[in-house]
Coordinates of C-alpha atoms in Angstrom, one line a residue:
X1 CA 38.9 -24.9 -52.4
X2 CA 41.9 -26.4 -55.2
X3 CA 43.8 -23.6 -56.3
X4 CA 46.8 -22.8 -53.7
X5 CA 45.7 -18.9 -52.4
X6 CA 47.3 -18.8 -49.0
X7 CA 50.4 -16.8 -48.6
X8 CA 52.1 -18.9 -46.3
X9 CA 51.7 -22.3 -44.9
X10 CA 51.3 -23.6 -40.9
X11 CA 54.0 -26.1 -39.6
X12 CA 52.5 -28.7 -38.2
X13 CA 52.7 -29.1 -34.4
X14 CA 56.0 -30.0 -33.0
X15 CA 58.2 -28.8 -35.7
X16 CA 58.6 -25.3 -33.5
X17 CA 60.1 -25.7 -29.8
X18 CA 60.2 -22.6 -27.7
X19 CA 63.4 -21.2 -26.3
X20 CA 65.3 -19.2 -23.6
X21 CA 61.8 -17.4 -22.2
X22 CA 58.8 -18.5 -24.3
X23 CA 59.8 -22.1 -22.8
X24 CA 60.0 -21.0 -18.9
X25 CA 57.1 -19.4 -19.7
X26 CA 54.9 -22.5 -21.3
X27 CA 56.8 -24.6 -18.5
X28 CA 54.8 -22.0 -15.7
X29 CA 52.0 -22.5 -17.5
X30 CA 52.0 -26.2 -17.3
X31 CA 52.6 -26.2 -13.7
X32 CA 49.7 -24.1 -12.9
X33 CA 46.2 -23.6 -14.3
X34 CA 46.6 -25.4 -17.7
X35 CA 48.4 -28.4 -15.9
X36 CA 46.3 -29.2 -13.0
X37 CA 42.8 -27.8 -13.8
X38 CA 41.5 -30.8 -13.7
X39 CA 42.3 -31.6 -11.0
X40 CA 40.6 -28.3 -9.2
X41 CA 37.6 -27.0 -11.8
X42 CA 34.8 -30.1 -12.1
X43 CA 33.8 -28.4 -15.2
X44 CA 36.7 -30.2 -17.3
X45 CA 36.9 -32.7 -14.6
X46 CA 36.5 -36.2 -14.2
X47 CA 32.4 -35.6 -14.4
X48 CA 32.8 -33.5 -17.9
X49 CA 30.7 -34.8 -21.0
X50 CA 34.0 -35.2 -22.8
X51 CA 35.1 -37.4 -20.8
X52 CA 31.8 -39.7 -20.9
X53 CA 31.0 -38.1 -17.5
X54 CA 27.5 -36.5 -16.7
X55 CA 28.7 -32.8 -16.2
X56 CA 29.4 -29.7 -18.5
X57 CA 29.3 -31.2 -22.3
X58 CA 29.3 -28.3 -24.0
X59 CA 32.4 -25.8 -24.7
X60 CA 34.5 -25.8 -21.8
X61 CA 36.2 -29.4 -22.2
X62 CA 37.1 -28.9 -25.8
X63 CA 38.0 -24.8 -25.4
X64 CA 40.5 -26.6 -22.1
X65 CA 42.2 -29.3 -25.1
X66 CA 42.6 -26.7 -27.3
X67 CA 45.5 -25.3 -24.8
X68 CA 46.2 -28.2 -22.9
X69 CA 46.9 -30.7 -26.3
X70 CA 49.6 -27.9 -27.9
X71 CA 51.2 -27.4 -24.6
X72 CA 51.8 -30.6 -24.0
X73 CA 53.3 -32.0 -27.2
X74 CA 55.3 -28.5 -27.3
X75 CA 56.9 -28.9 -23.8
X76 CA 57.0 -32.9 -24.7
X77 CA 55.8 -33.1 -21.4
X78 CA 54.4 -37.0 -20.9
X79 CA 52.3 -36.2 -17.8
X80 CA 50.2 -33.2 -19.9
X81 CA 50.2 -35.6 -23.2
X82 CA 48.9 -38.4 -21.0
X83 CA 46.4 -35.9 -19.6
X84 CA 45.8 -34.9 -23.0
X85 CA 45.6 -38.3 -24.6
X86 CA 41.9 -39.5 -22.6
X87 CA 40.4 -36.9 -24.0
X88 CA 41.7 -37.6 -27.5
X89 CA 40.8 -41.1 -26.4
X90 CA 37.5 -40.9 -25.3
X91 CA 36.7 -39.0 -28.5
X92 CA 37.7 -40.8 -31.4
X93 CA 35.8 -43.9 -29.6
X94 CA 32.6 -42.1 -29.4
X95 CA 32.5 -41.9 -33.1
X96 CA 28.6 -43.4 -34.0
X97 CA 27.8 -45.3 -37.4
X98 CA 26.7 -42.4 -38.7
X99 CA 29.9 -40.6 -38.4
X100 CA 28.8 -38.4 -35.3
X101 CA 30.9 -37.8 -32.1
X102 CA 31.1 -36.6 -28.8
X103 CA 28.2 -36.4 -25.8
X104 CA 24.9 -38.1 -26.3
X105 CA 23.5 -35.3 -25.0
X106 CA 24.7 -31.2 -24.7
X107 CA 24.5 -29.8 -21.2
X108 CA 26.0 -26.1 -20.3
X109 CA 27.5 -25.2 -16.8
X110 CA 23.9 -23.2 -16.2
X111 CA 22.4 -27.0 -17.2
X112 CA 20.2 -26.2 -20.0
X113 CA 19.9 -29.1 -21.8
X114 CA 19.9 -27.9 -26.1
X115 CA 17.7 -30.5 -28.0
X116 CA 18.7 -28.9 -31.2
X117 CA 21.6 -29.4 -32.9
X118 CA 24.3 -27.0 -32.0
X119 CA 27.5 -27.5 -34.0
X120 CA 29.7 -24.5 -31.9
X121 CA 32.0 -26.8 -29.5
X122 CA 32.2 -29.7 -32.4
X123 CA 34.3 -27.0 -34.1
X124 CA 36.4 -26.3 -31.5
X125 CA 37.2 -30.3 -31.0
X126 CA 37.5 -30.5 -34.6
X127 CA 40.7 -27.6 -34.1
X128 CA 41.9 -30.1 -31.3
X129 CA 42.0 -33.4 -33.5
X130 CA 43.8 -31.6 -36.5
X131 CA 46.6 -30.5 -34.1
X132 CA 47.0 -34.2 -32.5
X133 CA 47.2 -35.5 -35.7
X134 CA 49.9 -32.8 -36.7
X135 CA 52.1 -34.0 -33.4
X136 CA 51.7 -37.7 -33.6
X137 CA 50.6 -38.9 -36.8
X138 CA 48.0 -41.3 -35.4
X139 CA 46.4 -42.6 -38.8
X140 CA 42.7 -42.8 -37.2
X141 CA 42.1 -39.1 -37.6
X142 CA 41.4 -38.4 -41.2
X143 CA 39.2 -41.3 -41.3
X144 CA 37.4 -39.8 -38.3
X145 CA 37.4 -36.6 -39.6
X146 CA 36.3 -38.0 -42.8
X147 CA 33.1 -39.2 -41.7
X148 CA 32.2 -36.9 -39.5
X149 CA 32.3 -34.0 -42.4
X150 CA 30.1 -36.5 -43.8
X151 CA 27.6 -36.6 -41.7
X152 CA 27.4 -32.6 -41.4
X153 CA 26.9 -32.5 -45.1
X154 CA 23.7 -34.7 -44.5
X155 CA 22.6 -32.7 -41.9
X156 CA 23.2 -29.0 -41.8
X157 CA 20.0 -28.1 -44.7
X158 CA 18.3 -28.6 -42.3
X159 CA 20.2 -28.2 -39.1
X160 CA 21.9 -24.9 -40.3
X161 CA 24.2 -22.8 -38.1
X162 CA 22.8 -20.7 -35.3
X163 CA 23.6 -19.0 -32.4
X164 CA 27.1 -18.8 -32.0
X165 CA 28.4 -21.5 -34.7
X166 CA 26.8 -19.2 -36.9
X167 CA 28.9 -16.2 -35.5
X168 CA 32.0 -18.4 -35.8
X169 CA 31.4 -20.9 -39.0
X170 CA 35.2 -20.2 -40.1
X171 CA 35.9 -22.5 -37.1
X172 CA 34.7 -25.5 -38.8
X173 CA 36.0 -24.2 -42.3
X174 CA 39.4 -24.1 -40.9
X175 CA 39.0 -27.9 -40.4
X176 CA 37.4 -28.6 -43.9
X177 CA 40.6 -26.8 -46.1
X178 CA 42.8 -28.8 -43.4
X179 CA 41.6 -32.5 -44.1
X180 CA 40.7 -31.1 -47.6
X181 CA 44.6 -30.3 -47.9
X182 CA 45.4 -34.1 -46.8
X183 CA 43.3 -35.8 -49.1
X184 CA 41.9 -33.8 -51.5
X185 CA 37.8 -35.0 -51.2
X186 CA 35.5 -33.2 -53.6
X187 CA 32.8 -33.1 -50.9
X188 CA 34.5 -31.3 -48.6
X189 CA 34.6 -28.2 -51.4
X190 CA 30.9 -28.5 -51.7
X191 CA 30.6 -28.2 -48.0
X192 CA 32.7 -25.3 -47.3
X193 CA 30.8 -23.7 -49.6
X194 CA 27.7 -24.2 -47.4
X195 CA 29.5 -23.5 -44.4
X196 CA 30.7 -20.3 -45.7
X197 CA 27.3 -19.5 -46.9
X198 CA 25.5 -20.0 -43.5
X199 CA 28.6 -18.3 -41.8
X200 CA 27.4 -14.5 -40.1
X201 CA 28.7 -12.3 -43.3
X202 CA 31.9 -11.1 -41.0
X203 CA 33.4 -9.7 -44.9
X204 CA 30.3 -7.2 -44.4
X205 CA 30.8 -6.1 -41.0
X206 CA 35.0 -5.2 -41.2
X207 CA 34.1 -3.7 -44.9
X208 CA 31.1 -1.2 -44.0
X209 CA 32.0 -0.9 -39.5
X210 CA 28.9 0.2 -38.4
X211 CA 29.6 0.5 -34.1
X212 CA 31.2 3.8 -33.7
X213 CA 30.5 3.9 -30.1
X214 CA 30.0 1.6 -27.1
X215 CA 27.5 -1.3 -27.8
X216 CA 24.9 -1.2 -24.9
X217 CA 22.6 -4.0 -26.2
X218 CA 23.9 -7.9 -27.4
X219 CA 24.8 -9.0 -30.6
X220 CA 26.0 -11.2 -31.5
X221 CA 28.2 -9.0 -34.3
X222 CA 29.0 -7.2 -31.5
X223 CA 29.9 -9.6 -29.2
X224 CA 34.0 -9.3 -28.5
X225 CA 34.9 -12.7 -28.6
X226 CA 33.1 -13.2 -31.8
X227 CA 34.5 -10.3 -33.2
X228 CA 38.2 -11.2 -32.1
X229 CA 37.8 -15.0 -34.2
X230 CA 35.4 -13.5 -36.8
X231 CA 38.8 -11.7 -38.0
X232 CA 40.0 -14.7 -39.3
X233 CA 36.5 -14.8 -41.1
X234 CA 37.6 -13.1 -44.4
X235 CA 41.2 -14.9 -44.2
X236 CA 39.6 -18.5 -44.8
X237 CA 37.1 -17.3 -47.4
X238 CA 40.8 -16.0 -49.3
X239 CA 41.5 -19.5 -49.2
X240 CA 38.3 -20.8 -50.3
X241 CA 37.8 -18.3 -53.1
X242 CA 41.3 -15.8 -53.2
X243 CA 38.7 -12.6 -53.8
X244 CA 40.8 -10.0 -52.7
X245 CA 37.5 -8.7 -51.5
X246 CA 38.7 -10.1 -48.8
X247 CA 41.6 -8.6 -47.6
X248 CA 40.5 -5.0 -47.8
X249 CA 37.4 -6.3 -46.0
X250 CA 40.6 -7.6 -43.2
X251 CA 42.4 -4.1 -43.3
X252 CA 39.1 -1.8 -42.8
X253 CA 37.9 -4.2 -40.2
X254 CA 41.6 -3.8 -38.0
X255 CA 41.1 0.2 -39.1
X256 CA 37.7 0.7 -37.8
X257 CA 37.5 -1.4 -34.7
X258 CA 41.0 0.4 -33.6
X259 CA 39.4 4.0 -33.9
X260 CA 36.4 3.4 -32.6
X261 CA 37.3 0.3 -29.4
X262 CA 41.4 0.2 -30.1
X263 CA 43.2 0.3 -26.9
X264 CA 46.8 1.1 -26.0
X265 CA 47.5 -2.7 -25.4
X266 CA 46.7 -3.9 -29.3
X267 CA 43.3 -5.3 -28.3
X268 CA 39.9 -3.6 -29.2
X269 CA 37.9 -3.1 -25.9
X270 CA 34.8 -5.5 -25.2
X271 CA 33.6 -6.3 -21.4
X272 CA 31.6 -8.5 -23.5
X273 CA 30.8 -6.1 -25.9
X274 CA 32.5 -3.8 -28.3
X275 CA 33.1 -1.2 -25.5
X276 CA 35.1 2.0 -27.1
X277 CA 38.3 3.8 -26.4
X278 CA 38.3 4.8 -22.9
X279 CA 41.6 3.3 -20.9
X280 CA 39.3 1.7 -17.9
X281 CA 36.2 -0.3 -20.2
X282 CA 38.0 -3.9 -19.9
X283 CA 38.6 -6.7 -22.9
X284 CA 37.9 -9.9 -21.8
X285 CA 40.9 -13.0 -22.1
X286 CA 38.4 -15.1 -24.5
X287 CA 38.9 -12.2 -26.8
X288 CA 42.7 -11.4 -26.3
X289 CA 43.9 -15.8 -26.9
X290 CA 41.1 -15.3 -30.1
X291 CA 42.0 -12.7 -31.8
X292 CA 45.9 -14.2 -31.7
X293 CA 44.9 -17.1 -33.5
X294 CA 43.1 -14.8 -35.9
X295 CA 46.3 -12.7 -36.5
X296 CA 48.6 -16.7 -36.7
X297 CA 45.5 -17.2 -39.6
X298 CA 46.0 -14.1 -41.0
X299 CA 49.5 -14.0 -41.3
X300 CA 49.2 -17.5 -43.0
X301 CA 46.6 -17.1 -45.5
X302 CA 47.5 -13.0 -46.5
X303 CA 51.7 -13.1 -45.4
X304 CA 50.9 -9.3 -44.8
X305 CA 54.0 -8.0 -41.5
X306 CA 50.9 -6.3 -40.3
X307 CA 49.6 -9.0 -38.4
X308 CA 52.6 -10.3 -37.8
X309 CA 52.9 -6.9 -35.9
X310 CA 49.3 -7.5 -34.0
X311 CA 49.7 -10.9 -33.2
X312 CA 53.2 -10.1 -31.3
X313 CA 51.5 -6.1 -29.6
X314 CA 48.3 -9.0 -28.2
X315 CA 51.4 -11.4 -27.2
X316 CA 53.4 -9.8 -25.5
X317 CA 51.3 -6.8 -23.0
X318 CA 47.5 -7.7 -23.1
X319 CA 48.0 -11.5 -23.0
X320 CA 50.1 -11.8 -19.8
X321 CA 48.7 -8.9 -18.2
X322 CA 45.5 -10.6 -17.3
X323 CA 47.3 -13.9 -16.1
X324 CA 48.9 -13.6 -12.7
X325 CA 53.1 -14.5 -12.8
X326 CA 53.1 -18.1 -11.4
X327 CA 49.7 -18.9 -13.6
X328 CA 47.3 -20.1 -10.7
X329 CA 44.4 -17.0 -11.5
X330 CA 43.6 -14.9 -14.4
X331 CA 41.3 -11.7 -15.1
X332 CA 38.6 -12.6 -17.0
X333 CA 38.7 -8.7 -18.1
X334 CA 42.0 -6.4 -17.9
X335 CA 42.0 -2.6 -18.3
X336 CA 44.8 -0.4 -19.9
X337 CA 44.7 1.8 -16.1
X338 CA 43.9 -0.7 -13.7
X339 CA 43.9 1.2 -10.0
X340 CA 42.1 -1.3 -8.3
X341 CA 41.1 -5.2 -8.9
X342 CA 38.6 -5.6 -6.5
X343 CA 34.4 -6.7 -5.9
X344 CA 32.4 -3.3 -7.1
X345 CA 30.2 -2.2 -10.1
X346 CA 31.6 -1.0 -12.8
X347 CA 30.5 0.6 -16.0
X348 CA 30.3 -2.9 -18.0
X349 CA 28.0 -5.3 -19.4
X350 CA 29.7 -7.5 -16.6
X351 CA 29.1 -8.6 -13.3
X352 CA 31.1 -6.9 -10.6
X353 CA 34.0 -9.4 -9.8
X354 CA 35.2 -9.4 -13.4
X355 CA 38.2 -8.0 -12.8
X356 CA 39.5 -10.1 -10.3
X357 CA 41.9 -12.2 -10.6
X358 CA 41.1 -16.0 -9.5
X359 CA 39.5 -19.3 -10.6
X360 CA 36.8 -18.8 -12.0
X361 CA 36.3 -14.7 -12.2
X362 CA 32.7 -13.7 -13.8
X363 CA 32.4 -16.4 -16.0
X364 CA 34.5 -19.8 -16.5
X365 CA 35.2 -19.8 -20.5
X366 CA 38.0 -18.1 -20.1
X367 CA 39.4 -20.5 -17.5
X368 CA 38.7 -22.9 -20.2
X369 CA 40.0 -21.2 -23.1
X370 CA 42.7 -19.0 -21.6
X371 CA 45.1 -21.9 -22.2
X372 CA 45.6 -21.8 -26.1
X373 CA 47.5 -18.4 -26.4
X374 CA 51.5 -18.8 -25.7
X375 CA 50.9 -22.6 -27.3
X376 CA 49.7 -21.7 -30.4
X377 CA 52.0 -18.8 -30.7
X378 CA 55.3 -20.6 -30.3
X379 CA 53.6 -23.2 -33.4
X380 CA 53.0 -19.9 -35.7
X381 CA 56.3 -18.2 -34.9
X382 CA 57.6 -19.6 -38.3
X383 CA 55.7 -20.5 -41.4
X384 CA 56.3 -22.2 -45.3
X385 CA 56.7 -19.7 -47.9
X386 CA 54.8 -22.1 -50.6
X387 CA 58.2 -22.1 -52.4
X388 CA 60.5 -24.1 -50.8
X389 CA 61.4 -21.2 -48.2
X390 CA 60.5 -20.0 -44.2
X391 CA 58.9 -16.7 -43.5
X392 CA 59.4 -15.8 -39.7
X393 CA 55.9 -14.4 -38.1
X394 CA 57.7 -13.4 -34.7
X395 CA 61.6 -13.2 -33.3
X396 CA 60.5 -15.1 -30.0
X397 CA 63.1 -17.7 -29.8
X398 CA 62.5 -21.0 -31.0
X399 CA 63.6 -23.8 -32.8
X400 CA 62.2 -24.7 -36.2
X401 CA 63.1 -28.1 -37.9
X402 CA 61.7 -27.8 -41.1
X403 CA 62.3 -29.5 -45.1
X404 CA 63.9 -26.0 -47.3
X405 CA 64.6 -25.9 -51.0
X406 CA 62.4 -28.2 -54.0
X407 CA 62.7 -31.1 -55.7
X408 CA 65.4 -32.8 -55.9
X409 CA 67.5 -30.4 -53.9
X410 CA 65.5 -30.5 -50.9
X411 CA 66.7 -30.4 -47.3
X412 CA 66.0 -30.6 -43.6
X413 CA 67.2 -27.0 -41.9
X414 CA 67.3 -26.5 -38.2
X415 CA 66.7 -22.7 -37.5
X416 CA 67.3 -22.2 -33.7
X417 CA 66.6 -18.3 -32.8
X418 CA 68.0 -16.7 -30.0
X419 CA 68.9 -13.6 -28.6
X420 CA 65.3 -13.2 -26.1
X421 CA 63.4 -10.8 -28.2
X422 CA 61.1 -8.7 -27.6
X423 CA 63.2 -7.9 -24.7
X424 CA 66.4 -7.1 -26.7
X425 CA 66.6 -5.4 -30.4
X426 CA 69.0 -8.1 -32.1
X427 CA 67.7 -11.9 -33.0
X428 CA 70.7 -14.2 -33.9
X429 CA 69.3 -17.1 -36.2
X430 CA 71.7 -19.7 -36.9
X431 CA 71.3 -22.9 -39.7
X432 CA 71.8 -26.5 -39.5
X433 CA 71.8 -28.1 -42.6
X434 CA 72.1 -31.3 -44.0
X435 CA 73.5 -30.3 -47.5
X436 CA 74.1 -27.0 -49.1
X437 CA 69.8 -25.8 -50.2
X438 CA 68.8 -22.8 -51.8
X439 CA 65.9 -21.1 -50.8
X440 CA 64.4 -17.7 -49.0
X441 CA 64.1 -16.6 -45.4
X442 CA 61.3 -14.1 -45.3
X443 CA 62.0 -11.8 -42.6
X444 CA 59.4 -10.0 -40.8
X445 CA 60.3 -6.1 -40.3
X446 CA 58.0 -4.4 -37.6
X447 CA 56.0 -1.5 -38.9
X448 CA 57.2 0.1 -35.7
X449 CA 61.4 -0.2 -36.7
X450 CA 62.7 2.7 -38.3
X451 CA 65.9 1.2 -39.2
X452 CA 66.4 -2.0 -40.0
X453 CA 69.5 -3.6 -40.7
X454 CA 70.9 -7.8 -41.4
X455 CA 74.4 -9.9 -41.6
X456 CA 75.0 -12.9 -43.2
X457 CA 77.7 -14.2 -41.8
X458 CA 78.5 -11.3 -40.5
X459 CA 78.4 -9.2 -43.9
X460 CA 75.9 -6.4 -43.7
X461 CA 73.1 -7.9 -46.3
X462 CA 70.1 -5.0 -48.2
X463 CA 66.9 -5.2 -46.8
X464 CA 64.4 -5.1 -49.4
X465 CA 61.2 -4.2 -47.9
X466 CA 57.7 -5.4 -49.7
X467 CA 54.2 -6.4 -47.6
X468 CA 56.2 -5.9 -44.5
X469 CA 58.3 -8.8 -45.2
X470 CA 62.3 -8.9 -46.7
X471 CA 63.2 -12.1 -48.5
X472 CA 66.6 -12.8 -48.4
X473 CA 66.3 -15.5 -51.8
X474 CA 70.0 -17.9 -51.9
X475 CA 72.4 -21.0 -50.9
X476 CA 72.1 -22.0 -47.6
X477 CA 74.9 -24.0 -45.6
X478 CA 75.3 -25.2 -42.4
X479 CA 76.7 -23.4 -39.9
X480 CA 75.3 -20.0 -41.6
X481 CA 74.3 -17.4 -39.4
X482 CA 71.7 -14.3 -39.7
X483 CA 71.7 -11.6 -37.4
X484 CA 69.1 -8.8 -37.7
X485 CA 68.7 -5.9 -36.2
X486 CA 65.2 -3.9 -35.3
X487 CA 66.5 -0.7 -32.9
X488 CA 63.8 0.1 -30.4
X489 CA 62.8 3.2 -30.7
X490 CA 61.1 4.9 -27.7
X491 CA 57.8 6.5 -28.9
X492 CA 54.8 8.2 -27.6
X493 CA 51.3 7.5 -28.8
X494 CA 48.4 9.8 -28.7
X495 CA 45.1 8.9 -28.2
X496 CA 42.3 10.5 -26.8
X497 CA 41.8 14.3 -25.3
X498 CA 46.1 14.5 -25.7
X499 CA 46.7 11.4 -23.3
X500 CA 49.7 9.0 -24.7
X501 CA 50.9 5.8 -24.3
X502 CA 54.4 4.2 -24.4
X503 CA 55.9 1.7 -26.4
X504 CA 59.2 0.6 -27.1
X505 CA 59.3 -2.4 -29.7
X506 CA 56.6 -4.8 -29.6
X507 CA 56.2 -3.5 -25.8
X508 CA 54.0 -1.5 -24.1
X509 CA 54.7 0.7 -20.7
X510 CA 53.2 1.1 -18.1
X511 CA 53.8 3.2 -14.9
X512 CA 53.3 -0.3 -12.1
X513 CA 51.5 0.5 -8.8
X514 CA 52.5 -1.4 -5.7
X515 CA 50.3 -4.6 -5.8
X516 CA 48.6 -5.2 -2.3
X517 CA 47.2 -8.7 -3.0
X518 CA 44.4 -10.0 -0.4
X519 CA 43.0 -13.1 -0.5
X520 CA 38.8 -13.1 -1.4
X521 CA 38.7 -17.5 -1.2
X522 CA 40.9 -19.9 -0.5
X523 CA 40.7 -23.0 -2.0
X524 CA 43.2 -26.1 -2.3
X525 CA 45.3 -24.4 -5.0
X526 CA 43.8 -21.7 -6.8
X527 CA 42.4 -18.8 -4.9
X528 CA 40.9 -15.9 -6.2
X529 CA 42.0 -12.3 -4.8
X530 CA 41.2 -8.8 -4.8
X531 CA 44.5 -6.6 -5.8
X532 CA 44.9 -2.8 -3.8
X533 CA 47.1 0.3 -4.6
X534 CA 50.2 0.7 -2.8
X535 CA 51.7 3.7 -4.3
X536 CA 50.2 6.6 -6.2
X537 CA 48.8 6.0 -9.6
X538 CA 47.8 9.5 -10.5
X539 CA 50.8 10.6 -12.9
X540 CA 50.4 12.5 -16.2
X541 CA 53.8 12.4 -18.4
X542 CA 55.5 15.3 -19.3
X543 CA 55.3 16.4 -22.7
X544 CA 58.6 17.1 -23.4
X545 CA 59.9 14.1 -21.2
X546 CA 63.2 12.3 -22.3
X547 CA 62.7 8.6 -22.0
X548 CA 66.2 6.2 -21.0
X549 CA 66.3 2.4 -22.0
X550 CA 67.7 0.2 -18.6
X551 CA 68.3 -3.2 -19.6
X552 CA 68.4 -6.2 -17.1
X553 CA 68.2 -10.0 -17.2
X554 CA 65.7 -11.8 -18.6
X555 CA 64.5 -13.4 -15.8
X556 CA 62.8 -16.7 -15.7
X557 CA 59.0 -14.9 -15.9
X558 CA 60.1 -11.9 -17.4
X559 CA 56.8 -10.7 -17.6
X560 CA 57.3 -9.5 -13.7
X561 CA 57.0 -5.7 -12.9
X562 CA 59.4 -6.7 -10.0
X563 CA 62.2 -7.7 -11.9
X564 CA 61.9 -6.5 -15.5
X565 CA 63.8 -7.3 -18.3
X566 CA 63.9 -3.2 -19.4
X567 CA 63.0 -0.2 -17.5
X568 CA 62.2 3.5 -18.8
X569 CA 63.2 6.3 -17.5
X570 CA 60.5 9.2 -17.9
X571 CA 59.8 12.3 -15.7
X572 CA 55.7 13.0 -14.6
X573 CA 54.0 15.4 -12.5
X574 CA 51.6 13.7 -9.9
X575 CA 47.5 14.9 -11.2
X576 CA 45.5 16.6 -8.4
X577 CA 42.1 16.6 -10.6
X578 CA 42.6 13.1 -11.9
X579 CA 39.0 11.1 -10.0
X580 CA 37.8 7.8 -9.6
X581 CA 35.2 7.3 -11.6
X582 CA 32.5 4.2 -10.7
X583 CA 35.1 2.2 -9.5
X584 CA 38.1 2.9 -11.9
X585 CA 40.1 5.2 -12.8
X586 CA 38.3 8.3 -14.5
X587 CA 38.9 9.9 -17.9
X588 CA 42.7 10.8 -18.3
X589 CA 42.7 14.7 -18.0
X590 CA 42.7 17.0 -20.7
X591 CA 43.7 20.3 -18.6
X592 CA 45.5 18.3 -16.0
X593 CA 46.1 20.5 -12.6
X594 CA 50.0 20.0 -12.0
X595 CA 50.9 23.2 -11.1
X596 CA 53.1 23.6 -8.4
X597 CA 54.3 19.8 -8.4
X598 CA 57.7 18.6 -8.1
X599 CA 58.7 16.9 -11.6
X600 CA 59.5 13.1 -10.9
X601 CA 61.4 10.6 -12.0
X602 CA 58.9 7.7 -13.0
X603 CA 59.6 4.3 -14.0
X604 CA 57.9 2.4 -16.5
X605 CA 57.8 -1.2 -16.9
X606 CA 56.0 -3.7 -19.5
X607 CA 52.5 -3.3 -19.5
X608 CA 52.2 -7.1 -19.3
X609 CA 53.9 -7.3 -15.6
X610 CA 52.1 -4.6 -14.0
X611 CA 48.9 -6.1 -12.8
X612 CA 48.2 -2.9 -11.7
X613 CA 49.2 -0.2 -13.6
X614 CA 49.1 3.6 -15.7
X615 CA 49.0 3.1 -19.4
X616 CA 47.2 5.9 -20.8
X617 CA 48.8 8.9 -19.2
X618 CA 47.6 12.7 -19.3
X619 CA 50.3 14.5 -20.9
X620 CA 51.4 17.6 -19.1
X621 CA 51.9 20.8 -21.0
X622 CA 51.2 19.5 -24.3
X623 CA 51.4 22.6 -26.8
X624 CA 47.1 22.0 -28.1
X625 CA 46.9 21.9 -24.0
X626 CA 44.3 25.2 -23.5
X627 CA 46.2 26.6 -20.2
X628 CA 48.9 27.2 -22.2
X629 CA 47.0 29.6 -23.8
X630 CA 45.4 31.7 -21.1

């Protein structure tokens, strides 16, 4: 630390507010599980150890708060703010003379009391505290953190990171970096080096990735949530050292993960451990939200558009797919090809309930941790570029308030982003400035977009793209308007055994299967459900199918297969020999038997809205398909 290596700077929580469909999404979340979980789930209820109770006192309270707090302040919801602040006030008041804080004892939901120092759950609460300070300016937070890190420095040599904390030490580094930027305390540099040394060598894991197949046994380095978190580690270390090898390791790691475990929704598989590329293997919701946060941190560290591309694909597909439309239930594991959600054994390392929709299917970590996905996306939609300018990470609708320009010419800017992206191709950006200012707006140009175009006040402007960004530097004035056109061409992506997925822009499209929701367990508010299919699913797509996009109004909940804002028309046939295997859709056949089946008009919808779906299709009539050459 000392020299600044990070390409971008995150804006403080609250500087970016959601608008249009994105604000609706946060409101649905607040009215569902996030806003009412304390009232219906004892693990984060009044007896939680992080509220002074005798219940669970490990990660679940901090996990929950890590999503509840930013949601509350982004929505400016006084009820939720009061709810979040109860946890904050207890944590601040719990600090002891030596700088330690938190519950007196560590007890998990299984009743295990850990008598040795476990640093992991404190790391989550540290991230919560930094967000709280940004949102409120509470002057107690910085000395609170400084005191705690002095406590850590005095003990971490004898009580080093281990287990979860060792695999996730970069989460503590984020808070150390944050505090150093605030205070410049030299002792934090030394502590950062110690924490980095004790953390799993994710740079080595990703640089020479050794996990080429589905993993069958426990390992800290293949646990899917650890991997999703670990992806940010080279970026966090880069902020410490400026070593270009960290950047190389990140790209090699992403490439390897997607080659050996990648799935159509932008995530790698992991129904607990890395699980290969089969479209019926699951991926844990905890991994989805943590991978999003890693992409946000990698964008900040390296300033490259690729990480924004991944962030959008995961956020707009994998995240909503695993949560019910009304935010009253969620899945532990989702599947790309998901034809039934029921209690049944699957070839996963999880239990028989992992793909149910419910309050706590399989295990409660996702029940606690899922809440950070949308709020943290909002908080990282735009960043500072370190030179008085702004950089767009994603074009989801929002309003940004930030200082722009440099020195005496700096001015406050309000940037309004509209257009209902990613369901539409054009983004409208309007600036409100207290006075004219010269600065750059860096526009992320997605890799999927072949012919981007931009206009400033109605006049076309040239785009020169570097590292996925086009930088427009000029003197901007109050009322200036910037329009970005990102044409979305439908494309098919070839996957294993000639199967394909279908994409348009950052959205993946799926064949929705009619959903029959069957109540499994009734509770006061958050029930458990099985979901059974009510329409055929064994469809392949014609190799020469043409795709036509049809637009509809963007509803309050756009991730709803019955009212999608975009539909794709396609051609397909039923495949007779596509089997179920182990209570899942089997491998999409490389030689699909569709002879004699009529060609049917199929309607594909955004992946995130279809809770039962096929999103990796057999290809019928592929030029390489062996039947064509018999």
